[in-house]
Amino acid sequence: MARNSRVGDCMPFLVMVLVQVCYSGMNITSKVAMESGMNPLVLVSYRQIFATVAIAPFSLLMEWKTRPKITWPILFHIFLCSLTGAVANQVFYFIGLKYSTAIIASALSNILPAVTFLLAVIFRQESAELRKKEGMAKVAGTLLCVGGAMLLSFYHGQTINLGESSIHWSYLDKAATNSTNSTANSNPLLGPLFIILSTVGWAAWFIIQAGMSERFPAPYTTTTLMCLMASVECGAIGLVVERDMSAWSLRDGTRLVASLYAGVLGSAVAFFLTSWSIQRKGPLYVSVFSPLLLIIVAILSWALLSEKINVGTVLGSILIIAGLYAVLWGKNREMKLQQDIKAPKVVDLEYDIKSDLEIQMTSYVHYPNCNHDHEDTN
């Protein structure tokens, strides 16, 4: 039993590591596809379509008989999830990725726990008690994350020379080199701004999804319906902005791979695993794994795409990661204190019940006819 319990405790950790690996690959392939000329809105639309096709069979097979009844309030909550977690988050993220680099996009995504904490406080899913150490740690961590994001966005500094990688993937390198828009698309202010807006949408999805998991514990069905709604929403936005049908073609291998990867691994698999983890550990726990994405993307971007890392990116990332773990420390300490408070109450309750029974039994043994005597005197 103890061994099974340990495996169960490790599963959310391993699942969230896998999610970050999926996201890191999506960052690289999506960046290359957009550098080759793919419109980010087209990429988001295909991402939702492929995600729906990938997750729908699992919804039918796994939850056909066990899922709760789908009501109008449930559909409305799923609609909100599609607007925040898919449309707002992904549209803003891919536009921001187009105007910046994969490293900057991943680094700014690390403000997610801070934004999640702020929204969780607003919706009373978290507390911010400044009189306690854990409350101060969460607030200070949030401020560090915001400060790191600002530093990363507005200060660049000198480029750090890491040397040349000897493992360039020639296909990606060729796609990036042939791009005519790579330099023109770079915008040090617009890119980070869209990434931050994307993070706000992502954090809002965490909050809504936390309530959804309690009301409708069917992650396959939730993910399928969310991706289906997002396909319609993103497709409508994409067709309004990009009316040239040739831009929607997937004959180019880079675009096809990026769309499939983003849809299957970046949405279907990642959304399901994240929903599963939120249901077991809560939204704040899930959001704290975002620093791992920065590390993986930084290594892959340098190794495969020859992206440069500057001083501002490093300093900003350090502040963000320090803030993240301050929030995590405060959250863990808060949960431990709550468990310590609850445990004695259970013991005291059991003790009180046991003591009360012993008193009654003792009274009955010593005064077995007390009730009858009382009746006789009356």
Short mmCIF file of C-alpha atoms in Angstrom, two decimals:
data_model
loop_
_atom_site.label_atom_id
_atom_site.label_comp_id
_atom_site.label_asym_id
_atom_site.label_seq_id
_atom_site.Cartn_x
_atom_site.Cartn_y
_atom_site.Cartn_z
CA MET A 1 0.00 0.00 0.00
CA ALA A 2 2.81 2.39 0.89
CA ARG A 3 4.55 1.69 -2.41
CA ASN A 4 1.37 2.31 -4.39
CA SER A 5 0.87 5.55 -2.46
CA ARG A 6 4.36 6.75 -3.37
CA VAL A 7 3.81 5.94 -7.04
CA GLY A 8 0.51 7.82 -6.93
CA ASP A 9 2.23 10.86 -5.39
CA CYS A 10 4.93 10.83 -8.09
CA MET A 11 2.53 10.56 -11.02
CA PRO A 12 1.44 14.25 -11.08
CA PHE A 13 5.11 15.28 -11.01
CA LEU A 14 6.07 12.98 -13.89
CA VAL A 15 2.97 13.98 -15.85
CA MET A 16 3.77 17.69 -15.58
CA VAL A 17 7.39 17.09 -16.67
CA LEU A 18 6.03 15.32 -19.76
CA VAL A 19 3.72 18.26 -20.42
CA GLN A 20 6.67 20.67 -20.42
CA VAL A 21 8.57 18.42 -22.83
CA CYS A 22 5.56 18.50 -25.18
CA TYR A 23 5.38 22.29 -24.96
CA SER A 24 9.10 22.72 -25.61
CA GLY A 25 8.91 20.74 -28.84
CA MET A 26 5.87 22.76 -29.87
CA ASN A 27 7.77 26.03 -29.31
CA ILE A 28 10.59 24.94 -31.61
CA THR A 29 8.47 23.52 -34.43
CA SER A 30 5.96 26.38 -34.32
CA LYS A 31 8.70 29.02 -34.42
CA VAL A 32 10.26 27.40 -37.48
CA ALA A 33 6.87 27.13 -39.21
CA MET A 34 6.10 30.82 -38.65
CA GLU A 35 9.58 31.83 -39.79
CA SER A 36 8.86 29.95 -43.00
CA GLY A 37 5.83 32.22 -43.53
CA MET A 38 2.94 30.44 -41.77
CA ASN A 39 0.34 32.78 -40.26
CA PRO A 40 0.07 32.21 -36.48
CA LEU A 41 -3.75 32.33 -36.63
CA VAL A 42 -3.73 29.58 -39.25
CA LEU A 43 -1.41 27.52 -37.06
CA VAL A 44 -3.69 27.96 -34.03
CA SER A 45 -6.73 26.92 -36.08
CA TYR A 46 -5.08 23.72 -37.30
CA ARG A 47 -3.85 23.06 -33.79
CA GLN A 48 -7.42 22.97 -32.47
CA ILE A 49 -8.70 20.85 -35.35
CA PHE A 50 -6.00 18.20 -34.97
CA ALA A 51 -6.42 18.26 -31.19
CA THR A 52 -10.15 17.56 -31.50
CA VAL A 53 -9.56 14.65 -33.87
CA ALA A 54 -6.85 13.22 -31.59
CA ILE A 55 -8.74 13.35 -28.28
CA ALA A 56 -12.31 12.57 -29.44
CA PRO A 57 -11.84 8.76 -29.73
CA PHE A 58 -10.59 8.58 -26.15
CA SER A 59 -13.62 10.51 -24.97
CA LEU A 60 -15.94 8.02 -26.65
CA LEU A 61 -14.07 4.93 -25.46
CA MET A 62 -13.18 5.94 -21.90
CA GLU A 63 -16.11 8.07 -20.75
CA TRP A 64 -19.08 7.05 -22.87
CA LYS A 65 -20.88 5.40 -19.95
CA THR A 66 -19.20 7.00 -16.94
CA ARG A 67 -19.28 10.72 -17.69
CA PRO A 68 -21.88 12.87 -15.91
CA LYS A 69 -24.77 14.47 -17.78
CA ILE A 70 -23.74 17.38 -19.98
CA THR A 71 -25.91 20.33 -18.96
CA TRP A 72 -26.11 23.88 -20.31
CA PRO A 73 -24.11 25.31 -17.37
CA ILE A 74 -21.40 22.71 -18.04
CA LEU A 75 -21.32 23.66 -21.72
CA PHE A 76 -21.04 27.32 -20.77
CA HIS A 77 -18.06 26.57 -18.49
CA ILE A 78 -16.40 24.59 -21.29
CA PHE A 79 -17.06 27.53 -23.61
CA LEU A 80 -15.26 29.82 -21.15
CA CYS A 81 -12.40 27.32 -21.03
CA SER A 82 -12.14 27.40 -24.83
CA LEU A 83 -12.06 31.21 -24.87
CA THR A 84 -9.38 31.48 -22.20
CA GLY A 85 -7.26 28.35 -22.49
CA ALA A 86 -7.39 27.97 -26.26
CA VAL A 87 -8.33 31.19 -28.07
CA ALA A 88 -6.87 33.92 -25.83
CA ASN A 89 -3.91 31.89 -24.64
CA GLN A 90 -2.86 30.34 -27.95
CA VAL A 91 -3.65 33.18 -30.33
CA PHE A 92 -1.73 35.70 -28.22
CA TYR A 93 1.07 33.21 -27.58
CA PHE A 94 1.73 32.38 -31.23
CA ILE A 95 1.58 36.04 -32.25
CA GLY A 96 4.04 36.82 -29.45
CA LEU A 97 6.25 33.91 -30.52
CA LYS A 98 6.26 35.25 -34.07
CA TYR A 99 7.51 38.67 -32.91
CA SER A 100 10.08 37.33 -30.42
CA THR A 101 12.14 34.19 -29.86
CA ALA A 102 11.28 30.80 -28.39
CA ILE A 103 13.52 31.52 -25.38
CA ILE A 104 11.84 34.84 -24.55
CA ALA A 105 8.38 33.33 -25.01
CA SER A 106 9.23 30.45 -22.68
CA ALA A 107 10.81 32.76 -20.11
CA LEU A 108 7.83 35.12 -19.99
CA SER A 109 5.49 32.15 -19.64
CA ASN A 110 7.08 31.64 -16.23
CA ILE A 111 5.03 34.50 -14.80
CA LEU A 112 2.10 32.08 -15.02
CA PRO A 113 2.16 31.05 -11.32
CA ALA A 114 2.20 34.70 -10.25
CA VAL A 115 -0.75 35.57 -12.47
CA THR A 116 -2.51 32.38 -11.37
CA PHE A 117 -1.98 33.33 -7.74
CA LEU A 118 -3.41 36.82 -8.28
CA LEU A 119 -6.51 35.45 -10.00
CA ALA A 120 -6.86 32.69 -7.40
CA VAL A 121 -6.83 35.32 -4.64
CA ILE A 122 -9.48 37.33 -6.49
CA PHE A 123 -11.69 34.25 -6.86
CA ARG A 124 -10.90 33.12 -3.29
CA GLN A 125 -9.13 29.92 -4.25
CA GLU A 126 -5.95 31.14 -2.54
CA SER A 127 -5.24 33.38 0.44
CA ALA A 128 -2.73 36.22 0.79
CA GLU A 129 -2.20 36.73 4.52
CA LEU A 130 0.65 39.21 4.88
CA ARG A 131 0.92 38.60 8.62
CA LYS A 132 2.17 35.06 8.00
CA LYS A 133 5.43 33.93 6.41
CA GLU A 134 3.74 31.80 3.78
CA GLY A 135 1.50 34.69 2.72
CA MET A 136 4.46 37.06 2.50
CA ALA A 137 6.39 34.47 0.45
CA LYS A 138 3.58 34.15 -2.10
CA VAL A 139 3.21 37.92 -2.45
CA ALA A 140 6.99 38.50 -2.65
CA GLY A 141 7.29 35.71 -5.20
CA THR A 142 4.59 37.31 -7.31
CA LEU A 143 6.41 40.66 -7.25
CA LEU A 144 9.68 38.96 -8.23
CA CYS A 145 7.98 37.28 -11.18
CA VAL A 146 6.51 40.56 -12.39
CA GLY A 147 9.85 42.33 -11.95
CA GLY A 148 11.68 39.58 -13.83
CA ALA A 149 9.15 39.75 -16.65
CA MET A 150 9.61 43.51 -16.95
CA LEU A 151 13.41 43.19 -16.93
CA LEU A 152 13.32 40.48 -19.56
CA SER A 153 10.96 42.49 -21.75
CA PHE A 154 12.65 45.91 -21.65
CA TYR A 155 16.34 45.12 -21.07
CA HIS A 156 18.49 42.96 -23.31
CA GLY A 157 22.15 43.77 -22.70
CA GLN A 158 25.09 41.97 -24.23
CA THR A 159 24.85 38.62 -25.93
CA ILE A 160 26.30 35.70 -23.97
CA ASN A 161 28.72 33.70 -26.09
CA LEU A 162 27.95 30.00 -25.65
CA GLY A 163 29.90 28.90 -28.69
CA GLU A 164 28.54 27.03 -31.68
CA SER A 165 26.46 23.90 -31.35
CA SER A 166 27.64 20.84 -33.24
CA ILE A 167 24.20 19.18 -33.39
CA HIS A 168 22.27 21.57 -35.65
CA TRP A 169 19.31 19.88 -37.27
CA SER A 170 19.90 20.79 -40.90
CA TYR A 171 16.18 20.74 -41.77
CA LEU A 172 15.29 23.30 -39.11
CA ASP A 173 18.39 25.32 -39.83
CA LYS A 174 17.53 25.46 -43.52
CA ALA A 175 13.93 26.48 -42.83
CA ALA A 176 15.04 29.30 -40.56
CA THR A 177 17.72 30.47 -43.02
CA ASN A 178 15.33 30.55 -45.98
CA SER A 179 12.84 32.69 -44.11
CA THR A 180 12.51 36.23 -45.47
CA ASN A 181 10.52 37.48 -42.49
CA SER A 182 12.70 36.42 -39.60
CA THR A 183 14.35 39.77 -38.99
CA ALA A 184 11.36 41.88 -39.97
CA ASN A 185 9.08 40.02 -37.56
CA SER A 186 11.26 40.73 -34.53
CA ASN A 187 9.72 43.29 -32.15
CA PRO A 188 11.23 43.54 -28.64
CA LEU A 189 8.09 45.20 -27.18
CA LEU A 190 5.15 43.77 -29.13
CA GLY A 191 6.30 40.15 -28.76
CA PRO A 192 6.61 40.17 -24.94
CA LEU A 193 3.32 42.07 -24.61
CA PHE A 194 1.39 39.36 -26.45
CA ILE A 195 3.12 36.64 -24.42
CA ILE A 196 2.04 38.34 -21.17
CA LEU A 197 -1.56 38.60 -22.45
CA SER A 198 -1.37 34.93 -23.34
CA THR A 199 -0.29 34.10 -19.80
CA VAL A 200 -3.28 35.96 -18.36
CA GLY A 201 -5.60 33.87 -20.52
CA TRP A 202 -3.78 30.68 -19.49
CA ALA A 203 -4.07 31.56 -15.80
CA ALA A 204 -7.78 32.28 -16.21
CA TRP A 205 -8.17 28.83 -17.75
CA PHE A 206 -6.51 27.28 -14.68
CA ILE A 207 -9.04 28.95 -12.39
CA ILE A 208 -12.05 27.99 -14.51
CA GLN A 209 -10.75 24.46 -15.06
CA ALA A 210 -10.33 23.94 -11.32
CA GLY A 211 -14.05 24.52 -10.84
CA MET A 212 -14.87 22.47 -13.94
CA SER A 213 -12.98 19.45 -12.59
CA GLU A 214 -15.20 19.40 -9.51
CA ARG A 215 -18.49 19.83 -11.37
CA PHE A 216 -17.71 17.64 -14.37
CA PRO A 217 -14.95 15.07 -13.63
CA ALA A 218 -14.57 13.82 -17.20
CA PRO A 219 -11.26 15.19 -18.56
CA TYR A 220 -11.44 13.45 -21.96
CA THR A 221 -14.90 14.83 -22.72
CA THR A 222 -14.01 18.28 -21.39
CA THR A 223 -10.88 18.48 -23.53
CA THR A 224 -12.71 17.25 -26.65
CA LEU A 225 -15.53 19.76 -26.33
CA MET A 226 -13.12 22.58 -25.50
CA CYS A 227 -10.94 21.87 -28.56
CA LEU A 228 -14.03 21.52 -30.77
CA MET A 229 -15.36 24.90 -29.67
CA ALA A 230 -11.90 26.44 -30.05
CA SER A 231 -11.64 25.03 -33.59
CA VAL A 232 -14.75 26.98 -34.59
CA GLU A 233 -13.66 30.13 -32.75
CA CYS A 234 -10.06 30.16 -33.98
CA GLY A 235 -11.11 29.14 -37.48
CA ALA A 236 -13.55 32.05 -37.70
CA ILE A 237 -10.90 34.51 -36.49
CA GLY A 238 -8.31 33.06 -38.85
CA LEU A 239 -10.59 33.26 -41.92
CA VAL A 240 -11.40 36.89 -41.16
CA VAL A 241 -7.72 37.85 -40.88
CA GLU A 242 -6.23 35.51 -43.51
CA ARG A 243 -8.51 35.21 -46.55
CA ASP A 244 -5.84 33.89 -48.92
CA MET A 245 -6.59 30.15 -49.19
CA SER A 246 -3.01 29.39 -50.22
CA ALA A 247 -1.91 30.42 -46.73
CA TRP A 248 -3.99 27.54 -45.34
CA SER A 249 -2.16 24.92 -47.38
CA LEU A 250 -0.27 22.19 -45.48
CA ARG A 251 1.74 20.89 -48.43
CA ASP A 252 4.89 22.29 -46.88
CA GLY A 253 6.37 19.68 -44.53
CA THR A 254 7.36 22.22 -41.89
CA ARG A 255 3.82 23.56 -41.57
CA LEU A 256 2.28 20.09 -41.48
CA VAL A 257 4.65 18.86 -38.77
CA ALA A 258 4.16 22.02 -36.69
CA SER A 259 0.35 21.78 -36.96
CA LEU A 260 0.23 18.08 -36.10
CA TYR A 261 2.66 18.47 -33.21
CA ALA A 262 0.83 21.47 -31.79
CA GLY A 263 -2.55 19.77 -32.12
CA VAL A 264 -1.77 16.27 -30.87
CA LEU A 265 0.96 16.87 -28.28
CA GLY A 266 0.64 20.60 -27.57
CA SER A 267 -3.16 20.56 -27.11
CA ALA A 268 -4.80 17.11 -26.89
CA VAL A 269 -2.17 15.38 -24.76
CA ALA A 270 -1.06 18.47 -22.81
CA PHE A 271 -4.59 19.69 -22.03
CA PHE A 272 -5.73 16.27 -20.86
CA LEU A 273 -2.66 15.69 -18.67
CA THR A 274 -2.87 19.20 -17.24
CA SER A 275 -6.58 18.78 -16.44
CA TRP A 276 -5.79 15.46 -14.78
CA SER A 277 -3.08 17.09 -12.65
CA ILE A 278 -5.26 20.07 -11.70
CA GLN A 279 -7.94 17.67 -10.50
CA ARG A 280 -5.43 16.03 -8.14
CA LYS A 281 -3.05 18.82 -7.11
CA GLY A 282 -4.75 22.14 -7.84
CA PRO A 283 -3.97 24.97 -10.30
CA LEU A 284 -1.00 26.48 -8.45
CA TYR A 285 0.91 23.18 -8.31
CA VAL A 286 0.53 22.72 -12.05
CA SER A 287 1.66 26.24 -12.92
CA VAL A 288 4.92 25.93 -10.97
CA PHE A 289 6.42 23.54 -13.55
CA SER A 290 6.75 26.26 -16.19
CA PRO A 291 10.46 27.01 -15.43
CA LEU A 292 11.31 23.58 -16.80
CA LEU A 293 10.01 24.73 -20.18
CA LEU A 294 12.51 27.61 -20.26
CA ILE A 295 15.45 25.30 -19.62
CA ILE A 296 14.46 22.79 -22.30
CA VAL A 297 13.62 25.45 -24.90
CA ALA A 298 16.84 27.40 -24.22
CA ILE A 299 18.93 24.29 -24.84
CA LEU A 300 17.01 23.25 -27.97
CA SER A 301 16.93 26.79 -29.40
CA TRP A 302 20.66 27.20 -28.99
CA ALA A 303 21.44 23.70 -30.28
CA LEU A 304 19.01 23.55 -33.21
CA LEU A 305 18.17 27.13 -34.18
CA SER A 306 21.34 29.01 -33.15
CA GLU A 307 19.31 31.45 -31.04
CA LYS A 308 21.39 33.79 -28.90
CA ILE A 309 20.92 34.35 -25.18
CA ASN A 310 21.50 37.85 -23.77
CA VAL A 311 22.14 39.16 -20.26
CA GLY A 312 18.62 40.56 -19.81
CA THR A 313 17.06 37.20 -20.59
CA VAL A 314 19.24 35.45 -18.03
CA LEU A 315 18.71 38.01 -15.23
CA GLY A 316 14.98 38.21 -15.87
CA SER A 317 14.69 34.43 -15.91
CA ILE A 318 16.57 34.16 -12.60
CA LEU A 319 14.18 36.63 -10.93
CA ILE A 320 11.15 34.83 -12.36
CA ILE A 321 12.34 31.40 -11.22
CA ALA A 322 13.21 32.74 -7.75
CA GLY A 323 9.73 34.22 -7.53
CA LEU A 324 8.16 30.96 -8.65
CA TYR A 325 9.79 28.95 -5.92
CA ALA A 326 8.97 31.58 -3.32
CA VAL A 327 5.32 31.11 -4.26
CA LEU A 328 5.77 27.34 -4.17
CA TRP A 329 7.44 27.46 -0.74
CA GLY A 330 4.62 29.58 0.64
CA LYS A 331 1.99 27.28 -0.85
CA ASN A 332 3.63 24.11 0.47
CA ARG A 333 4.07 25.59 3.94
CA GLU A 334 0.46 26.73 3.95
CA MET A 335 -0.78 23.25 3.00
CA LYS A 336 1.40 21.63 5.66
CA LEU A 337 0.09 23.96 8.36
CA GLN A 338 -3.48 23.22 7.30
CA GLN A 339 -2.81 19.50 7.55
CA ASP A 340 -1.25 19.92 11.00
CA ILE A 341 -4.28 21.88 12.17
CA LYS A 342 -6.75 19.35 10.84
CA ALA A 343 -4.98 16.28 12.27
CA PRO A 344 -5.34 17.13 16.00
CA LYS A 345 -9.02 17.92 15.47
CA VAL A 346 -9.63 14.40 14.20
CA VAL A 347 -7.76 12.91 17.15
CA ASP A 348 -9.61 15.12 19.63
CA LEU A 349 -12.94 14.19 18.10
CA GLU A 350 -12.18 10.50 18.36
CA TYR A 351 -10.96 11.01 21.92
CA ASP A 352 -14.10 12.94 22.88
CA ILE A 353 -16.38 10.28 21.44
CA LYS A 354 -14.45 7.52 23.17
CA SER A 355 -14.41 9.41 26.49
CA ASP A 356 -18.14 10.12 26.28
CA LEU A 357 -18.90 6.45 25.68
CA GLU A 358 -16.69 5.43 28.60
CA ILE A 359 -18.46 7.89 30.91
CA GLN A 360 -21.86 6.59 29.85
CA MET A 361 -20.81 2.96 30.30
CA THR A 362 -19.31 3.73 33.71
CA SER A 363 -22.50 5.50 34.78
CA TYR A 364 -24.58 2.55 33.66
CA VAL A 365 -22.39 0.05 35.54
CA HIS A 366 -22.42 1.99 38.78
CA TYR A 367 -26.02 3.16 38.55
CA PRO A 368 -27.86 0.59 36.41
CA ASN A 369 -31.29 1.54 37.78
CA CYS A 370 -30.82 5.27 37.99
CA ASN A 371 -33.39 5.98 35.28
CA HIS A 372 -35.97 3.68 36.89
CA ASP A 373 -35.39 5.20 40.34
CA HIS A 374 -35.91 8.61 38.83
CA GLU A 375 -39.17 7.47 37.30
CA ASP A 376 -40.33 5.95 40.60
CA THR A 377 -39.68 9.11 42.57
CA ASN A 378 -41.84 10.98 40.13
#
